[in-house]
Amino acid sequence: MDLRWIPGATPTSAESAAIDQALTPLAADSVELGPRQLLLPALHAAQSRIGWISPGALNHICQRLDVPPAEAFGVASFYAMFSLERRPQAVVHVCDDIACRTSGALHICSELEKKLGPEGKPPAGAGATWLRSPCLGKCERAPAVLFQIAGAAGGEWSQSPATVTQALEGLEHRTPPTQASTWLVPQAQGPERHRLRLLRRIGKVDPENLDDYRAHGGYAALRRALELGPDGVLREVVDSKLVGRGGAAFPTGRKWEAVARAAVRPHYFVCNADESEPGTFKDRVLMEEDPFAIIEAMTIASYATGSERGFIYVRGEYPLAFARLRRAIEQARTRGFLGSNVLGHGLRFDLDLRRGAGAYICGEETVLFNSIEGLRGEPRNKPPFPTQVGLFGKPTGVNNVETLVNVLDIVLEGGPAFAAIGSGQSTGPKLFCVSGSVTRPGLYETPFGVTLRHILELAGGIHGGRKLQAVLLGGAAGVFVTPDEIDVPLTFEGTRAIGATLGSGVVMAFDDSIDLHDIVLRIAAFFRNESCGQCVPCRVGTVRQEELLLRLAAGKPLGSRETESVLLGDISQVMRDASICGLGHTASSAIESAIKKLNLFQGAKKR
Amino acid sequence: MIDPATGRNQRMIELTIDGRTVSVPEGSTILDACRTLEIDTPTLCYLENLTPVNVCRVCVVELEGSRVLVPSCSRKVEPKMVVRTDSERVRLSRKMVYEFLGSSTDLSFAPGEVHRQMESYEAKPDRFGARTLPAKSGERDHAHAGHHQPAVAGHAQTVFQPVKVDNDLYVRDYSRCILCYKCVEACGEDAQNTFAISVAGRGFDARISTEYATPLPDSACVYCGNCIAVCPTGALMAKSEHDLRERGQWEPAKQSVTSTICPYCGVGCTLELHVQDNRIVKATSPLDHSVTSGHLCIKGRFGWEFVQNLGPLTSRDAP
Ligand SMILES: Cc1cc2nc3c(=O)[nH]c(=O)nc-3n(C[C@H](O)[C@H](O)[C@H](O)COP(=O)(O)O)c2cc1C
Ligand code: SF4
Ligand code: SF4
Ligand code: SF4
Ligand code: FES
Ligand code: FES
């Protein structure tokens, strides 16, 4: 290509050094996979060095990677964590999403507005600013904030629960506070701890030490897998009836077999660690506290599917998970658990770690591929499916973090033993992200089959002696369930029977003091903010849906409430029927359920 | 059936559409099959000579076995497919797409076909309330991805904004942009290979943009005008036409079209010169022309009037 660069845009030496430093170690990748896939890492390098992506920095990136500047701009401007305009070096992202806004996030926002000026619009010369953020995946310790500090000595870290003072101190001192633990797994301390499977190592194993992982049973599953051979592993996974935990509940064994059988080579395997569904934080806990388990499971998955290269794509808002995984991958590589001769068995497998930059839609599998490839985060048309045409156009397996961690026990104990756990078609253990108005929010594990009531009881019931008003099940893409429905078994079949979904395992409880109108409006705003904008039904529909709810909330319907209700029905139907991807398909589900089941927006405000 | 391109025998695929059986060559789309049966199927983002992006969703149809509707313009036919194009679900989705576009963009320059379809689907874009006023110049160009303040309560948000007039050859009126991606494809891989424009931002703030929304004369644009030729809504328009329209002097009824061969080089592109009052007001090339597929270069597109007036082109465009 004969490209034209941006005239007169030269990087500063700090910018070009930061970009070159990020790209040089990846030069070998560029030969195999082409230079374009280094776009996101390069943009991150520029952003974190000076706090925004300047025309000079973008130009340098484009020249190094042979990308047209207009396209690189199109990619960079897609992500919320990148700025294409000069902005202060210190930024705090304040989560004002569902769990946090019931825990004081709005107070943090209004105080920061007083101290630092309007969101993202600091007074001239200011050294810091703040931005509202969608769910930061720390709902069990709401409210949460994320610091993004640029510069040679900068860094990124989150803090939760956070106060106004802590937010301001973080911006001023620009160094992370020493926080004892960042996760909450109440069962790890309780009597149930011996029955935990997915969470059994949490808090017990040193996440930065491969030997400690091995001392806790690590890498036994990979050895067993090598004995079974690829077909043997496939058989166990099929027999286990494991289905994906990322939201779509697709049978994992079938997916792996399709990749293994695909004639085109090479094959790739991807771990979806983009976890951005509001209310979800399970994958973060696994990545932060048990990163080697994910690496081991990825190695097994790749062995079974004939993939020599894997990718873990972590959402940009998870700096600690990213750092822990990076250290773990480095250790595994140094010690021969990754590389050209894994465990001395002649198995070739290596892992690339990639980082998102603030876009919920990047968790949709085909968007995740595009994001890795350095393209805009827009879903691809299906068919063809990823098992045939996936990452870099090759057959690709993709699984959620929790799905993968299940594979370790499946290989060790055998598929049938795993299938015996749980209930009906929902086999194995399941993680539930419990937050909101419960006494002990946190990550809980039970075998499939327990009821919603049981989960709420595990979490100590509704806090402060209040009454339950509703539960949001499955996240923003899920549905609200009423107190009458809490005896629903939390299985795929059980939730389907009441028109709900498990989604990513979100259980967010709301007591009777919470204004659910505000929560529903936040969900509408979430989809409007996160739509990729590619297709008309979702790009415009999410905007029209939010406008309509705001009219109802203000008591100013267009026409009558009846015409508004017809209109809302039409908007949700076209999004569900004609959108390209799951974001549009589910953008109205929680909202419709709130209106129908909880009688919201039906007249004067509740309470 | 013999494929004219390869001379080989092509497999035919049989499917059912609205209860009628139809056979089309393997590799055809459902839209091709609908057209074989002369079923009137609206499209907006589809164009024969561009890679389908299937983003507008106005062409969706119901496919048995599929939970959601599928875009007919890109979905390939498979044996025994059962398709419905006239169901309530299909009609509602098409109508809503038109209403969403009609309420958020200015479709007044869209071809009569679009307005005819909107009427036949009974689209009523006014259902969403009064439209917001145009954004300030540059505001949409700089929208940050992610969190947004909701717009004025009771108003339907739009993409309205001032026209971009930053060169003498063509204007960009993004109030009319339905984000069909055609211009991006024409500027990039599908024709021009210049990559001067891309989609930037996301969600409702997604927009067609140069890097940092820089004016066209500072961008990589070579003024081939291929983006103008594919734009379905008049968002991209030769400045000559824009100026005449502004002055109220654009009169299609008085225009005649003359076919000729572009005199500038040996390629021999077919030019269609649109003449009004003895003045050339626009040059196009037919979409189905074997040499151009509708694409031209700056000389063919604009040379008839502006060859001596290349003022806005900067040194970046000099060889
Ligand atoms: C809008 C959207 C967001 C998604 N986000 C995630 C995510 O953050 N993590 C995830 O594992 N799957 C996510 N998915 C589901 C993936 O597309 C895919 O189904 C999943 O990664 C497959 O893995 P599994 O079979 O192990 O669940 C998302 C889907 C959609 C439509
Ligand atoms: S449904 Fe929404 S997120 Fe998905 S492709 Fe369409 S606009 Fe993008
Ligand atoms: S005129 Fe040609 S080069 Fe310029 S933006 Fe349009 S297609 Fe691209
Ligand atoms: S400017 Fe025209 S061609 Fe380009 S996306 Fe908008 S409507 Fe389509
Ligand atoms: S971290 Fe704030 S809602 Fe999840
Ligand atoms: S014409 Fe098929 S999606 Fe636009």
XYZ file of C-alpha atoms in Angstrom, chain A residues 54-345:
292
model
C -1.432 12.679 19.736
C -1.308 13.037 15.933
C 2.471 12.601 16.165
C 2.159 9.367 18.103
C -0.567 8.055 15.778
C 1.538 8.923 12.752
C 4.524 7.052 14.177
C 2.352 4.013 14.897
C 0.848 4.112 11.405
C 4.250 4.280 9.747
C 5.609 1.402 11.818
C 2.588 -0.807 11.254
C 1.616 0.323 7.745
C -1.885 1.354 8.761
C -3.725 4.272 7.113
C -4.043 7.124 9.651
C -7.797 7.460 9.106
C -8.260 3.794 9.983
C -6.019 3.974 13.036
C -8.039 6.976 14.189
C -11.225 5.011 13.576
C -9.906 2.214 15.787
C -8.520 4.420 18.569
C -11.701 6.507 18.811
C -13.729 3.351 19.365
C -12.349 2.781 22.871
C -13.377 4.655 26.008
C -9.948 4.385 27.655
C -8.180 6.158 24.809
C -8.247 9.905 24.395
C -7.572 11.559 21.062
C -7.498 14.974 22.611
C -4.989 16.350 25.049
C -6.063 15.500 28.540
C -4.501 15.634 32.011
C -2.123 12.823 32.925
C -4.129 11.714 35.946
C -7.619 10.382 35.303
C -9.982 8.609 37.650
C -12.817 6.565 36.159
C -15.727 6.469 38.576
C -18.094 3.554 38.180
C -21.646 4.857 38.257
C -23.142 1.583 37.091
C -25.822 -0.453 38.820
C -24.166 -1.770 41.973
C -22.068 1.317 42.545
C -24.897 3.799 42.152
C -26.742 2.033 44.961
C -23.591 2.410 47.078
C -22.763 6.082 46.863
C -21.167 6.417 43.421
C -23.345 9.375 42.498
C -22.086 11.233 45.559
C -18.508 10.626 44.426
C -19.391 11.970 40.977
C -21.011 15.137 42.260
C -18.144 15.852 44.677
C -15.536 15.297 41.957
C -17.500 17.591 39.687
C -17.229 20.318 42.341
C -13.497 19.760 42.874
C -12.280 18.924 39.360
C -14.861 20.455 37.051
C -17.268 18.670 34.721
C -16.519 15.108 33.715
C -13.675 15.007 31.179
C -13.610 18.816 30.937
C -11.008 20.016 33.429
C -10.233 23.719 33.775
C -7.218 24.834 31.746
C -3.922 23.672 33.218
C -5.497 21.123 35.566
C -3.422 18.030 36.265
C -6.333 15.678 36.767
C -9.825 14.899 35.589
C -12.533 12.307 36.151
C -14.843 10.280 33.933
C -17.934 8.179 34.528
C -17.408 4.514 33.813
C -19.545 1.468 33.176
C -19.238 -1.433 35.649
C -15.607 -1.952 36.641
C -16.173 -5.575 37.648
C -15.803 -4.897 41.364
C -19.459 -4.765 42.305
C -18.891 -6.882 45.429
C -16.943 -3.969 46.899
C -18.880 -1.048 45.461
C -18.354 1.794 44.813
C -15.315 1.314 42.610
C -12.921 3.650 40.847
C -10.077 3.047 38.397
C -7.018 5.271 38.190
C -5.336 5.741 34.840
C -2.137 7.707 35.406
C 0.046 8.453 32.395
C 3.756 9.178 32.303
C 7.012 7.326 32.743
C 6.145 6.658 36.394
C 2.446 6.187 35.774
C 0.288 3.193 36.343
C -3.225 1.866 36.477
C -5.034 0.435 39.446
C -8.513 0.185 40.808
C -9.759 0.835 44.281
C -12.926 -0.417 45.908
C -14.745 0.474 47.976
C -13.614 4.006 47.285
C -14.405 7.356 48.825
C -14.229 10.884 47.456
C -11.100 11.501 49.533
C -9.417 8.365 48.217
C -10.267 9.320 44.657
C -8.684 12.737 45.124
C -5.674 11.313 46.960
C -5.049 8.783 44.232
C -5.005 11.557 41.644
C -2.642 13.598 43.756
C -0.177 10.949 44.967
C -0.379 8.932 41.773
C 0.650 5.724 43.494
C -1.565 2.785 44.392
C -2.481 2.359 48.055
C -1.516 -0.920 49.665
C -4.702 -2.914 49.688
C -4.834 -6.186 51.548
C -7.117 -8.113 49.243
C -9.016 -7.157 46.166
C -11.457 -10.027 46.133
C -14.285 -11.294 48.253
C -14.910 -15.017 48.337
C -16.773 -15.527 51.626
C -16.944 -19.316 51.210
C -13.136 -19.555 51.157
C -13.168 -18.880 54.877
C -16.320 -20.845 55.698
C -17.039 -24.524 56.310
C -17.954 -25.040 52.646
C -14.371 -24.386 51.598
C -13.563 -28.072 51.116
C -16.309 -28.456 48.577
C -15.122 -25.628 46.341
C -13.810 -26.593 42.942
C -13.364 -23.507 40.809
C -12.500 -21.406 43.835
C -10.512 -23.940 45.806
C -7.153 -22.279 45.362
C -8.382 -18.707 45.848
C -6.585 -17.157 48.775
C -4.494 -20.268 49.332
C -2.131 -20.203 46.425
C 0.390 -17.476 45.645
C -0.802 -16.201 42.256
C 2.724 -15.112 41.377
C 4.434 -18.418 42.056
C 4.361 -21.358 39.674
C 5.803 -23.747 42.261
C 3.093 -22.871 44.718
C 0.524 -23.543 42.020
C 2.075 -26.952 41.432
C 2.130 -27.628 45.155
C -1.644 -27.085 45.093
C -2.258 -29.635 42.376
C -1.332 -27.429 39.430
C -0.333 -29.059 36.136
C -1.650 -32.473 37.140
C -4.466 -31.958 34.631
C -2.114 -31.172 31.766
C -0.099 -34.330 32.515
C -3.309 -36.337 32.498
C -4.356 -34.679 29.242
C -1.092 -35.683 27.610
C -1.781 -39.272 28.650
C -5.300 -39.125 27.234
C -4.178 -37.649 23.934
C -6.149 -34.978 22.042
C -9.036 -37.289 21.161
C -9.235 -38.532 24.714
C -9.502 -34.977 26.022
C -12.189 -34.161 23.468
C -14.160 -37.208 24.569
C -14.043 -36.235 28.240
C -15.123 -32.672 27.499
C -18.024 -33.884 25.347
C -19.034 -36.392 28.032
C -18.885 -33.730 30.722
C -21.707 -31.839 28.950
C -19.900 -28.655 29.878
C -21.523 -25.596 28.319
C -19.999 -22.138 28.032
C -20.144 -19.794 31.005
C -19.733 -16.610 28.975
C -23.448 -16.131 28.447
C -24.413 -18.058 25.336
C -24.366 -21.553 26.973
C -22.984 -23.368 23.937
C -21.687 -26.953 24.403
C -17.925 -26.692 24.792
C -17.142 -30.199 23.541
C -18.951 -29.604 20.264
C -17.053 -26.387 19.728
C -13.699 -28.045 20.408
C -14.444 -30.942 18.083
C -15.340 -28.557 15.277
C -12.040 -26.720 15.660
C -10.038 -29.939 15.972
C -11.591 -31.263 12.758
C -11.214 -28.082 10.717
C -8.936 -28.763 7.763
C -7.487 -25.254 7.481
C -4.327 -24.609 9.530
C -3.174 -23.105 11.806
C -5.828 -23.213 14.499
C -6.012 -20.630 17.266
C -7.480 -20.757 20.738
C -8.746 -17.660 22.506
C -9.649 -17.072 26.132
C -12.396 -14.493 26.453
C -11.480 -12.484 29.545
C -13.242 -9.310 28.475
C -15.761 -9.662 31.321
C -17.735 -6.436 30.967
C -21.303 -7.500 31.643
C -22.456 -5.180 34.445
C -22.490 -7.114 37.701
C -19.933 -9.728 36.598
C -16.613 -10.154 38.404
C -15.977 -13.906 38.499
C -13.339 -14.034 35.778
C -11.423 -11.218 37.438
C -11.151 -13.157 40.701
C -9.928 -16.247 38.838
C -7.374 -14.252 36.847
C -6.095 -12.293 39.823
C -5.884 -15.188 42.244
C -5.372 -18.315 40.140
C -3.794 -17.227 36.840
C -1.816 -20.419 36.282
C -5.055 -22.404 36.204
C -6.130 -20.409 33.146
C -2.776 -20.954 31.457
C -2.928 -24.678 32.159
C -6.503 -24.922 30.875
C -5.591 -22.970 27.734
C -2.724 -25.384 27.123
C -5.109 -28.340 27.380
C -7.682 -26.690 25.123
C -5.061 -25.956 22.523
C -3.655 -29.467 22.718
C -7.124 -30.940 22.145
C -7.955 -28.630 19.254
C -4.560 -28.674 17.540
C -3.822 -24.993 18.184
C -0.226 -23.921 18.595
C -0.980 -20.414 19.601
C -3.394 -18.962 22.102
C -4.562 -15.499 23.044
C -5.967 -14.227 26.306
C -7.922 -11.004 25.832
C -8.388 -9.165 29.135
C -10.611 -6.127 29.461
C -8.680 -2.866 29.772
C -10.181 -2.053 33.163
C -8.494 -5.057 34.839
C -4.873 -3.926 35.323
C -4.164 -6.324 38.206
C -5.520 -9.364 36.364
C -3.434 -8.377 33.365
C -0.253 -7.972 35.424
C -0.766 -11.289 37.226
C -1.400 -13.138 33.964
C 1.638 -11.545 32.377
C 3.893 -12.645 35.221
C 2.383 -16.099 35.172
C 2.894 -16.469 31.422
C 6.506 -15.336 31.737
C 7.169 -17.850 34.504
C 5.446 -20.646 32.631
C 7.498 -19.865 29.550
C 10.795 -19.733 31.444
C 10.033 -23.012 33.163
C 9.032 -24.894 30.031
C 5.278 -24.971 30.651
C 4.822 -22.895 27.515
C 6.949 -22.808 24.390
C 8.197 -25.219 21.799
C 8.445 -28.274 24.037
C 5.835 -28.101 26.795
C 6.675 -30.454 29.688
C 9.332 -32.030 27.502
C 6.507 -33.701 25.613
